[in-house]
Coordinates of C-alpha atoms in Angstrom, one line a residue:
M812 CA -105.7 -22.0 -17.2
F813 CA -105.0 -22.9 -13.6
R814 CA -102.0 -20.5 -13.6
Y815 CA -104.2 -17.6 -14.7
K816 CA -106.8 -18.3 -12.1
L817 CA -104.2 -18.5 -9.4
K818 CA -102.8 -15.2 -10.7
D819 CA -106.2 -13.6 -10.6
A820 CA -106.9 -14.9 -7.1
T821 CA -103.5 -13.4 -5.9
Y822 CA -104.4 -10.1 -7.5
M823 CA -107.8 -10.0 -5.8
Q824 CA -106.2 -10.8 -2.4
T825 CA -103.7 -7.9 -3.0
I826 CA -106.5 -5.5 -3.8
L827 CA -108.5 -6.6 -0.8
K828 CA -105.5 -6.2 1.4
I829 CA -104.7 -2.7 0.1
T830 CA -108.4 -1.7 0.5
G831 CA -108.4 -2.9 4.1
I832 CA -105.2 -1.0 4.9
F833 CA -106.6 2.1 3.3
I834 CA -109.9 1.9 5.2
S835 CA -108.0 1.4 8.5
F836 CA -105.8 4.4 7.7
C837 CA -109.0 6.5 7.2
I838 CA -110.3 5.4 10.6
L839 CA -107.0 6.1 12.2
S840 CA -106.9 9.6 10.6
Y841 CA -110.3 10.4 12.1
L842 CA -109.0 9.1 15.5
F843 CA -106.1 11.5 15.3
V844 CA -108.4 14.5 15.5
Q845 CA -111.3 13.0 17.4
P846 CA -110.3 14.1 20.9
L847 CA -110.3 17.8 20.0
L848 CA -112.8 17.7 17.2
T849 CA -115.6 16.7 19.6
K850 CA -114.9 19.9 21.7
G851 CA -116.1 22.0 18.8
M852 CA -113.2 24.5 18.8
I853 CA -109.6 25.0 17.9
F854 CA -107.7 25.6 21.0
N855 CA -104.9 27.9 21.9
G856 CA -101.9 26.3 20.0
D857 CA -98.8 28.5 19.8
D858 CA -99.4 29.5 16.1
A859 CA -103.1 28.7 16.0
W860 CA -104.5 32.2 15.1
Y861 CA -101.7 32.8 12.6
Q862 CA -102.3 29.5 10.7
I863 CA -106.1 29.8 10.9
D864 CA -105.9 33.2 9.3
R865 CA -103.8 31.8 6.5
I866 CA -106.2 29.0 5.9
F867 CA -109.3 31.3 5.6
E868 CA -107.5 34.0 3.7
I869 CA -106.7 31.4 1.0
K870 CA -110.3 30.1 1.2
R871 CA -111.8 33.5 0.6
N872 CA -109.5 34.0 -2.4
L873 CA -110.3 30.6 -3.8
A874 CA -114.0 31.5 -3.5
H875 CA -113.3 34.4 -5.9
G876 CA -111.2 32.3 -8.3
V877 CA -107.8 33.4 -7.1
F878 CA -105.7 30.3 -6.6
M879 CA -102.4 31.8 -5.6
P880 CA -103.1 34.9 -3.4
F881 CA -99.8 36.7 -2.8
M882 CA -101.4 39.8 -1.2
Y883 CA -103.3 39.0 2.0
T884 CA -106.1 41.5 2.4
F885 CA -108.8 39.9 4.5
T886 CA -106.5 39.1 7.4
F887 CA -103.3 40.3 9.2
G888 CA -104.7 43.7 9.9
Q889 CA -105.8 44.4 6.3
I890 CA -102.4 45.9 5.5
A891 CA -102.0 44.1 2.1
F892 CA -99.5 41.7 3.7
P893 CA -97.6 39.6 1.1
L894 CA -97.5 36.4 3.2
G895 CA -98.4 34.3 0.2
I896 CA -95.0 35.2 -1.3
F897 CA -92.9 34.6 1.8
Y898 CA -94.7 31.6 3.4
P899 CA -95.3 28.6 1.2
Q900 CA -99.0 28.0 0.7
I901 CA -99.4 25.1 -1.8
T902 CA -100.0 22.3 0.8
I903 CA -102.0 24.4 3.3
S904 CA -104.3 25.4 0.4
V905 CA -105.5 21.8 0.4
I906 CA -106.9 22.4 3.9
S907 CA -108.5 25.6 2.7
V908 CA -110.2 23.6 -0.1
I909 CA -111.4 20.9 2.4
T910 CA -113.1 23.5 4.5
F911 CA -115.5 24.2 1.6
F912 CA -117.1 20.8 2.2
F913 CA -118.1 21.5 5.8
K914 CA -120.6 23.8 7.3
N915 CA -118.7 24.3 10.5
A916 CA -115.3 26.0 10.1
V917 CA -113.7 24.1 13.0
T918 CA -114.8 20.7 11.5
G919 CA -113.3 21.7 8.2
V920 CA -109.9 22.5 9.7
Y921 CA -109.8 19.3 11.6
A922 CA -110.8 17.4 8.5
G923 CA -107.8 19.0 6.7
I924 CA -105.5 17.9 9.5
A925 CA -107.0 14.4 9.4
F926 CA -106.5 14.3 5.6
F927 CA -102.7 14.9 6.0
T928 CA -102.5 12.3 8.7
L929 CA -104.0 9.9 6.1
I930 CA -101.4 10.9 3.5
T931 CA -98.7 10.6 6.2
L932 CA -99.8 7.0 7.0
I933 CA -99.9 6.1 3.3
I934 CA -96.5 7.6 2.5
T935 CA -94.8 6.1 5.5
Y936 CA -96.2 2.7 4.9
Y937 CA -95.2 2.9 1.3
T938 CA -91.6 4.0 1.9
L939 CA -91.1 1.3 4.6
R940 CA -92.3 -1.3 2.1
K941 CA -89.8 0.1 -0.3
L942 CA -87.2 -0.4 2.3
G943 CA -88.0 -4.1 2.5
K944 CA -90.2 -4.1 5.6
S945 CA -93.0 -6.6 5.9
S946 CA -96.5 -5.4 5.6
S947 CA -97.1 -5.7 9.4
S948 CA -93.9 -3.9 10.4
A949 CA -94.5 -1.2 7.8
Y950 CA -97.9 -0.7 9.3
V951 CA -96.5 -0.4 12.8
G952 CA -93.9 2.0 11.5
A953 CA -96.6 4.2 9.9
I954 CA -98.5 4.3 13.2
L955 CA -95.4 5.1 15.1
Y956 CA -94.7 8.1 12.9
A957 CA -98.2 9.4 12.3
F958 CA -99.1 9.3 16.0
A959 CA -95.6 10.3 17.2
T960 CA -95.5 12.8 20.1
Y961 CA -93.7 15.5 18.2
R962 CA -95.9 15.3 15.2
T963 CA -98.9 15.6 17.6
V964 CA -97.3 18.6 19.2
D965 CA -96.9 20.3 15.8
A966 CA -100.6 19.5 14.9
F967 CA -102.2 20.6 18.1
S968 CA -100.0 22.0 20.9
R969 CA -98.1 24.3 18.6
F970 CA -100.6 24.3 15.7
A971 CA -97.5 24.8 13.6
M972 CA -99.2 23.9 10.3
G973 CA -96.2 24.5 8.1
E974 CA -94.0 22.1 10.0
Y975 CA -96.9 19.6 10.5
L976 CA -97.5 19.5 6.7
A977 CA -93.7 19.3 6.0
M978 CA -93.5 16.2 8.1
T979 CA -95.9 14.5 5.7
F980 CA -93.2 14.3 3.0
L981 CA -90.2 13.6 5.2
P982 CA -90.3 9.8 4.6
L983 CA -90.1 10.4 0.8
C984 CA -87.2 12.7 1.2
F985 CA -85.1 10.4 3.4
Y986 CA -86.0 7.3 1.3
G987 CA -84.9 9.2 -1.9
L988 CA -81.5 10.0 -0.3
Y989 CA -81.1 6.4 0.8
A990 CA -82.0 5.1 -2.7
I991 CA -79.3 7.2 -4.3
L992 CA -76.6 6.4 -1.7
S993 CA -77.5 2.7 -1.8
G994 CA -77.4 2.3 -5.6
K995 CA -81.2 2.3 -6.3
N996 CA -80.7 5.0 -9.0
K997 CA -84.1 4.8 -10.5
D998 CA -85.7 6.0 -7.3
W999 CA -83.9 9.4 -7.2
P1000 CA -87.2 11.3 -7.9
Y1001 CA -88.4 10.4 -4.4
L1002 CA -85.8 12.8 -3.0
A1003 CA -87.0 15.6 -5.3
I1004 CA -90.7 15.0 -4.6
G1005 CA -90.1 14.8 -0.8
F1006 CA -87.8 17.7 -0.4
S1007 CA -89.7 20.0 -2.8
F1008 CA -93.0 19.4 -1.0
I1009 CA -91.3 20.0 2.3
L1010 CA -90.1 23.3 0.9
L1011 CA -93.6 24.0 -0.4
S1012 CA -94.9 23.6 3.2
H1013 CA -92.3 25.2 5.5
V1014 CA -89.0 27.0 4.6
L1015 CA -87.3 26.5 7.9
T1016 CA -88.0 22.8 8.0
A1017 CA -86.6 22.5 4.5
F1018 CA -83.5 24.4 5.7
I1019 CA -83.0 22.1 8.6
I1020 CA -83.5 19.0 6.5
A1021 CA -81.1 20.3 3.9
I1022 CA -78.3 20.8 6.5
V1023 CA -78.8 17.2 7.9
L1024 CA -78.9 15.7 4.4
C1025 CA -75.7 17.5 3.5
I1026 CA -73.9 16.2 6.6
I1027 CA -75.1 12.6 5.8
L1028 CA -74.0 13.0 2.2
I1029 CA -70.6 14.3 3.1
F1030 CA -69.9 11.4 5.4
N1031 CA -71.2 9.0 2.8
L1032 CA -69.1 10.4 0.0
I1033 CA -66.0 10.2 2.2
L1034 CA -66.5 6.7 3.5
Q1035 CA -67.9 5.0 0.3
D1036 CA -67.1 4.7 -3.4
D1037 CA -68.9 5.5 -6.6
R1038 CA -69.0 9.2 -5.7
I1039 CA -69.4 10.4 -9.3
R1040 CA -72.6 8.4 -9.9
K1041 CA -74.1 9.5 -6.6
F1042 CA -73.2 13.1 -7.2
Q1043 CA -74.9 13.0 -10.6
Y1044 CA -78.2 11.7 -9.3
L1045 CA -78.1 14.1 -6.4
M1046 CA -77.6 17.0 -8.8
T1047 CA -80.5 15.7 -11.0
A1048 CA -82.7 15.5 -7.9
G1049 CA -81.6 19.0 -6.9
V1050 CA -82.6 20.4 -10.3
A1051 CA -85.9 18.6 -10.2
T1052 CA -86.5 20.0 -6.6
I1053 CA -85.9 23.5 -7.9
C1054 CA -88.3 23.0 -10.8
S1055 CA -91.0 21.5 -8.5
S1056 CA -90.7 24.3 -6.0
A1057 CA -90.4 27.1 -8.6
I1058 CA -94.0 28.2 -7.9
F1059 CA -92.8 29.4 -4.5
L1060 CA -89.1 29.9 -5.1
F1061 CA -89.3 32.3 -8.1
P1062 CA -91.6 34.9 -6.5
F1063 CA -89.8 34.5 -3.2
I1064 CA -86.4 35.1 -4.6
E1065 CA -87.7 38.0 -6.8
Q1066 CA -88.9 39.8 -3.7
R1067 CA -85.8 39.0 -1.6
L1068 CA -83.5 40.4 -4.3
F1069 CA -85.7 43.6 -4.7
Q1070 CA -85.0 45.0 -1.3
A1071 CA -83.6 44.2 2.2
Y1072 CA -85.6 42.4 4.9
N1073 CA -84.8 41.7 8.6
I1074 CA -84.2 38.1 9.8
P1075 CA -87.7 36.9 10.8
T1076 CA -88.1 36.9 14.6
P1077 CA -84.4 36.3 15.5
T1078 CA -83.9 34.3 18.8
N1079 CA -81.1 33.2 21.0
L1080 CA -80.6 29.6 20.1
A1081 CA -78.6 28.7 23.2
K1082 CA -81.0 30.4 25.5
N1083 CA -84.1 28.8 23.9
A1084 CA -82.6 25.3 23.7
Q1085 CA -84.4 22.9 26.0
T1086 CA -82.4 21.0 28.6
F1087 CA -81.7 17.3 27.8
S1088 CA -83.0 16.2 31.2
G1089 CA -86.3 18.1 30.6
M1090 CA -86.7 16.5 27.1
V1091 CA -86.1 13.0 28.6
T1092 CA -88.5 13.6 31.4
S1093 CA -91.1 15.0 29.0
A1094 CA -90.6 11.9 26.7
L1095 CA -91.1 9.5 29.6
E1096 CA -94.3 11.3 30.5
N1097 CA -95.3 11.1 26.8
S1098 CA -96.2 14.8 27.1
V1099 CA -97.7 16.7 24.2
Q1100 CA -98.4 19.7 26.4
K1101 CA -97.3 23.2 25.5
N1102 CA -93.6 24.0 26.4
L1103 CA -94.7 26.4 29.1
V1104 CA -95.8 23.2 30.9
A1105 CA -93.3 20.6 29.6
S1106 CA -90.4 20.4 27.1
Y1107 CA -91.3 19.3 23.6
S1108 CA -89.8 15.8 23.0
V1109 CA -90.0 12.6 21.1
G1110 CA -92.4 10.7 23.4
L1111 CA -92.4 7.4 25.3
T1112 CA -92.5 5.1 22.2
S1113 CA -89.3 6.7 21.0
I1114 CA -87.6 6.1 24.4
I1115 CA -88.7 2.5 24.3
I1116 CA -87.2 2.2 20.8
I1117 CA -84.0 3.8 22.0
I1118 CA -83.7 1.2 24.7
L1119 CA -84.6 -1.8 22.6
G1120 CA -82.5 -0.5 19.7
A1121 CA -79.5 -0.4 21.9
I1122 CA -80.1 -3.9 23.2
F1123 CA -80.7 -5.4 19.7
F1124 CA -78.4 -3.1 17.8
K1125 CA -76.3 -5.9 16.3
N1126 CA -79.4 -7.6 14.9
L1127 CA -80.6 -4.5 13.1
K1128 CA -80.1 -4.0 9.4
S1129 CA -77.5 -1.5 8.2
F1130 CA -79.9 1.3 7.3
E1131 CA -81.7 0.8 10.6
K1132 CA -78.5 1.1 12.5
L1133 CA -77.7 4.2 10.6
S1134 CA -81.2 5.6 11.3
Y1135 CA -80.7 4.8 15.1
I1136 CA -77.4 6.6 15.2
I1137 CA -78.6 9.7 13.3
A1138 CA -81.8 9.9 15.3
T1139 CA -80.0 9.7 18.6
V1140 CA -77.3 12.3 17.6
V1141 CA -80.0 14.7 16.4
F1142 CA -82.1 14.1 19.5
I1143 CA -79.1 15.0 21.7
F1144 CA -78.0 17.9 19.6
S1145 CA -81.5 19.5 19.7
S1146 CA -81.0 20.1 23.4
S1147 CA -78.8 22.5 25.3
L1148 CA -76.0 19.9 25.4
F1149 CA -75.0 21.1 22.0
P1150 CA -73.1 24.5 22.1
W1151 CA -75.7 26.4 20.1
S1152 CA -74.0 29.7 21.0
L1153 CA -71.3 28.8 18.4
L1154 CA -73.9 29.0 15.6
Q1155 CA -75.7 32.1 16.8
S1156 CA -74.0 34.4 14.2
T1157 CA -74.3 31.9 11.4
P1158 CA -77.2 31.3 9.0
V1159 CA -78.3 28.5 11.3
M1160 CA -79.8 31.1 13.7
V1161 CA -82.8 31.4 11.4
I1162 CA -84.2 28.1 12.7
Q1163 CA -85.3 30.0 15.8
Y1164 CA -86.0 27.0 18.0
T1165 CA -83.7 24.0 18.2
F1166 CA -86.6 21.6 19.1
R1167 CA -87.5 21.8 15.4
L1168 CA -84.8 19.2 14.8
L1169 CA -87.1 16.7 16.5
A1170 CA -88.9 16.0 13.3
I1171 CA -85.9 13.9 12.1
P1172 CA -85.6 11.5 15.1
T1173 CA -89.3 11.2 15.1
L1174 CA -89.2 9.7 11.6
L1175 CA -86.0 7.7 12.1
Y1176 CA -87.1 6.1 15.4
A1177 CA -90.2 5.0 13.6
V1178 CA -88.0 3.3 10.9
V1179 CA -86.0 1.6 13.7
G1180 CA -89.3 0.6 15.5
A1181 CA -90.5 -1.1 12.3
G1182 CA -87.2 -2.9 12.1
L1183 CA -87.4 -4.1 15.7
F1184 CA -91.0 -5.3 15.1
D1185 CA -89.8 -7.4 12.1
L1186 CA -86.9 -8.7 14.2
F1187 CA -89.2 -9.8 16.9
L1188 CA -91.6 -11.6 14.5
N1189 CA -88.7 -13.3 12.7
S1190 CA -87.2 -14.5 16.0
Y1191 CA -90.1 -17.0 16.4
D1192 CA -91.8 -19.6 14.3
K1193 CA -94.2 -17.9 12.0
I1194 CA -97.5 -18.7 13.7
S1195 CA -99.9 -16.2 12.0
R1196 CA -102.4 -16.2 14.9
R1197 CA -99.8 -15.4 17.5
N1198 CA -98.2 -12.8 15.3
F1199 CA -101.5 -11.2 14.7
V1200 CA -102.2 -10.9 18.4
V1201 CA -98.8 -9.3 19.0
F1202 CA -99.4 -6.9 16.1
I1203 CA -102.7 -5.8 17.6
M1204 CA -101.2 -5.5 21.1
V1205 CA -98.4 -3.3 19.8
L1206 CA -100.9 -1.1 17.9
I1207 CA -103.1 -0.8 21.0
G1208 CA -100.1 0.1 23.1
I1209 CA -99.0 2.9 20.7
L1210 CA -102.4 4.4 20.4
S1211 CA -103.2 4.1 24.1
C1212 CA -100.1 6.1 25.0
W1213 CA -101.0 8.7 22.4
Y1214 CA -104.7 8.9 23.4
S1215 CA -103.9 9.4 27.1
S1216 CA -101.6 12.3 26.2
M1217 CA -104.3 13.9 24.1
Q1218 CA -106.8 13.7 27.0
K1219 CA -104.3 15.4 29.2
L1220 CA -103.7 18.2 26.6
A1221 CA -107.5 18.7 26.3
T1222 CA -107.7 19.6 30.0
E1223 CA -104.5 21.8 30.2
S1224 CA -105.7 25.2 31.4
Q1225 CA -103.2 27.2 29.2
Y1226 CA -104.3 25.3 26.1
V1227 CA -108.1 25.4 26.5
A1228 CA -108.5 28.8 28.2
A1229 CA -108.8 30.9 25.1
P1230 CA -109.8 29.0 22.0
A1231 CA -108.4 30.3 18.7
M1232 CA -111.5 29.5 16.8
T1233 CA -115.0 28.2 17.4
N1234 CA -117.6 27.0 14.9
D1235 CA -118.8 30.6 14.2
G1236 CA -115.9 30.8 11.9
N1237 CA -114.6 34.2 13.2
I1238 CA -110.9 34.8 12.5
S1239 CA -108.6 36.9 14.6
N1240 CA -107.2 39.3 12.0
G1241 CA -104.2 39.7 14.2
T1242 CA -101.1 41.7 13.3
M1243 CA -98.4 39.9 15.3
Y1244 CA -95.4 38.8 13.3
T1245 CA -96.2 41.1 10.4
D1246 CA -92.8 42.6 10.9
Q1247 CA -91.3 39.4 9.6
Y1248 CA -91.8 40.2 6.0
T1249 CA -92.1 43.9 6.1
P1250 CA -89.2 45.6 4.2
K1251 CA -86.3 46.6 6.5
H1252 CA -86.7 50.3 5.8
A1253 CA -90.5 50.3 6.4
T1254 CA -90.4 48.3 9.7
K1255 CA -90.2 51.3 11.9
F1256 CA -93.4 52.6 10.4
L1257 CA -95.2 49.3 10.7
N1258 CA -97.4 50.5 13.5
D1259 CA -98.7 53.4 11.3
F1260 CA -99.5 50.9 8.6
I1261 CA -101.4 48.7 11.1
K1262 CA -103.4 51.7 12.3
H1263 CA -104.0 52.6 8.6
V1264 CA -102.3 56.0 8.9
A1265 CA -101.9 57.6 5.5
I1266 CA -100.2 60.9 4.8
I1267 CA -102.3 63.3 2.8
D1268 CA -101.2 66.9 2.1
N1269 CA -98.3 66.3 4.6
K1270 CA -100.8 65.4 7.4
K1271 CA -101.4 62.1 9.0
V1272 CA -104.9 60.8 8.4
T1273 CA -106.3 57.5 9.8
L1274 CA -108.2 55.8 7.1
K1275 CA -111.5 54.1 8.1
K1276 CA -113.0 52.8 4.9
I1277 CA -110.9 50.0 3.7
K1278 CA -112.5 47.3 1.5
P1279 CA -110.6 44.0 1.1
S1280 CA -111.2 41.7 -1.8
A1281 CA -109.3 38.8 -3.5
N1282 CA -105.7 39.8 -3.9
Q1283 CA -106.5 43.5 -3.7
L1284 CA -107.3 46.3 -1.2
A1285 CA -109.4 49.4 -1.9
F1286 CA -109.2 52.7 0.1
T1287 CA -112.5 54.5 -0.2
D1288 CA -112.4 57.3 2.4
K1289 CA -113.5 60.7 1.1
K1290 CA -110.1 62.3 1.8
V1291 CA -108.5 59.6 -0.3
K1292 CA -110.9 60.3 -3.2
N1293 CA -110.2 64.0 -3.1
A1294 CA -106.5 63.8 -2.7
E1295 CA -104.0 63.9 -5.6
K1296 CA -100.9 62.7 -3.6
I1297 CA -101.3 60.0 -1.0
D1298 CA -98.7 58.1 1.0
L1299 CA -100.7 54.9 1.6
P1300 CA -100.4 52.7 4.7
V1301 CA -99.0 49.8 2.7
A1302 CA -95.4 48.8 2.5
Y1303 CA -93.8 49.1 -1.0
Y1304 CA -93.2 45.7 -2.7
K1305 CA -92.2 44.6 -6.2
N1306 CA -95.3 43.9 -8.3
Y1307 CA -97.6 46.0 -6.1
V1308 CA -99.6 48.3 -8.4
A1309 CA -102.3 50.9 -7.9
Y1310 CA -105.5 51.7 -9.9
R1311 CA -107.8 54.7 -9.9
N1312 CA -110.9 54.9 -12.0
G1313 CA -110.0 51.6 -13.6
K1314 CA -106.6 52.9 -14.8
R1315 CA -103.2 52.0 -13.5
I1316 CA -101.4 54.9 -11.8
Q1317 CA -97.8 55.6 -11.0
V1318 CA -96.5 54.3 -7.7
K1319 CA -93.3 55.5 -6.0
K1320 CA -91.5 54.4 -2.8
S1321 CA -92.1 57.0 -0.1
T1322 CA -89.7 58.0 2.8
R1323 CA -91.7 55.6 5.0
G1324 CA -91.0 52.7 2.6
S1325 CA -94.6 52.7 1.6
M1326 CA -96.6 53.2 -1.6
L1327 CA -96.7 56.8 -2.7
V1328 CA -99.3 57.5 -5.4
E1329 CA -100.0 60.7 -7.4
S1330 CA -103.1 60.9 -9.5
K1331 CA -106.1 63.2 -10.2
G1332 CA -109.6 61.8 -9.8
K1333 CA -112.5 61.8 -7.4
V1334 CA -112.6 58.0 -6.9
A1335 CA -111.1 55.4 -4.6
I1336 CA -107.6 54.0 -4.9
T1337 CA -107.2 50.2 -5.3
I1338 CA -103.9 48.4 -4.9
R1339 CA -103.3 44.9 -6.3
Y1340 CA -100.6 42.3 -6.8
K1341 CA -99.8 42.1 -10.5
Y1342 CA -98.3 38.6 -11.3
S1343 CA -95.0 39.0 -13.1
V1344 CA -93.5 36.9 -15.9
I1345 CA -91.3 35.2 -13.3
D1346 CA -94.4 34.3 -11.2
F1347 CA -96.1 32.7 -14.3
L1348 CA -92.9 30.9 -15.3
G1349 CA -92.5 29.5 -11.8
A1350 CA -96.1 28.2 -11.7
I1351 CA -95.8 26.6 -15.2
L1352 CA -92.5 25.0 -14.4
S1353 CA -93.8 23.5 -11.1
V1354 CA -97.0 22.1 -12.7
L1355 CA -95.0 20.5 -15.6
T1356 CA -92.6 19.0 -13.1
W1357 CA -95.5 17.6 -11.0
V1358 CA -97.0 16.1 -14.1
G1359 CA -93.6 14.6 -14.9
F1360 CA -93.4 13.1 -11.4
V1361 CA -96.9 11.5 -11.9
V1362 CA -95.9 10.1 -15.3
W1363 CA -92.6 8.7 -13.9
F1364 CA -94.5 7.0 -11.0
V1365 CA -97.1 5.5 -13.2
R1366 CA -94.5 4.2 -15.7
A1367 CA -92.5 2.7 -12.8
K1368 CA -95.5 0.9 -11.5
I1369 CA -96.4 -0.4 -15.0
R1370 CA -92.8 -1.6 -15.5
K1371 CA -92.8 -3.3 -12.2
N1372 CA -96.1 -5.1 -12.9
V1373 CA -94.8 -6.3 -16.3
I1374 CA -91.7 -7.7 -14.7
D1375 CA -93.6 -9.4 -11.9

């Protein structure tokens, strides 16, 4: 009887502890957006207008029952832009859903950003606990990562939502790889879950992570034994990743194989690489300002971890040592010290900006920071009151550095001069970067498409009456209604179809690389995206895989509780 009461008491203590941690994470998530939320606007982050248009395009489609809009018609110049095919939208759709619960558009977007900070805190804390960290050091590590300088840059200075969302799942990805390489075979799904949701957030981040993971894997397979077992689990994780990501990968590959596209916004890697001295200076200043003002970097907390990690390197655990080495190498390589010109003509050039590599040291330095905190606590007698004081002081130090940087960002003239969005909810409907996913042949006619220039009876006609709706676009000008042959100002893509008088009409590819329709009738022409069998298969396969992940996780938890 006494044993059962003791067990129940321990269980209640655990529940209360988890609840307390969760509530504190909710408060911290609000703190993450509070400095800018109170301003009532979304400021001029590098990609702000682009990502805001994505969020509200998806929201408008969701309001009409379209859960996977592949054709963007309300935004991006109303040119039936297929951004939903080429840019993953699963995770950002969560922010779109969250905006429904808020009257003010800006508040809704910030609530979405805060939500993913909450998820980041939970995931990071959980994975650090899986790595054997104490509850307090895992908590410190979660704060170090969630409030890291580069993650803050992605959220606000750059407003690079794809990369920001991808960083949420980075801890799962790296833990999954570690689990496989260290013999914790049953934890291989973490690699598949983490990497697939990185891919479902941002393709370039997934590409960068894949390169780094492959390099780590190659070194591991060369230096350690049991290669066949590791390879088997890695292949299993790879297949599961493809299945989980199929909802994006299948339509994406279908379009890429259909016709040629240019490399999206190619840049000179060597020319754009930041100087190492500039990155160190920016880190020491803990700057989160736009890179026109200061270099993007890893922040002051990471510099402190670099110094302390070097001093106490011998005392760190093996995976912490490895994390320190990889983080430092990637940090250095992300600068102009690395000869990026050698990779300019390789597939690596698609990453566009070398500072994108900073997501990796941002996470790994947080892992090392958690290890250093554990090391410090274990170096002294375990006096809970003193340890608690140290714990609070460390948290205050981390958050104070972050908050002072945010206050500086909120007063930076280039950042606050032209807000990307205010609470009136107006979107920009910009057309910049639409060349990225326009077919190669049609790119030179893109300006005509943006100006809605059709060709009717061999004459250029600017269309004025264009009616967007969920996943479709209607052309209702009188000249369109009267015409029998029209070269529409919409690029030709696979699965783009046209309707007139409720009936599907034939579509050909014009000399402009646009949609050429021939049909009799005195009514408007509507173009739509028709989901293919491949699209449906991809969606079904992903959903089934996600259900499988949930079942695996629940069974693993039940099995652990039974053993305990």
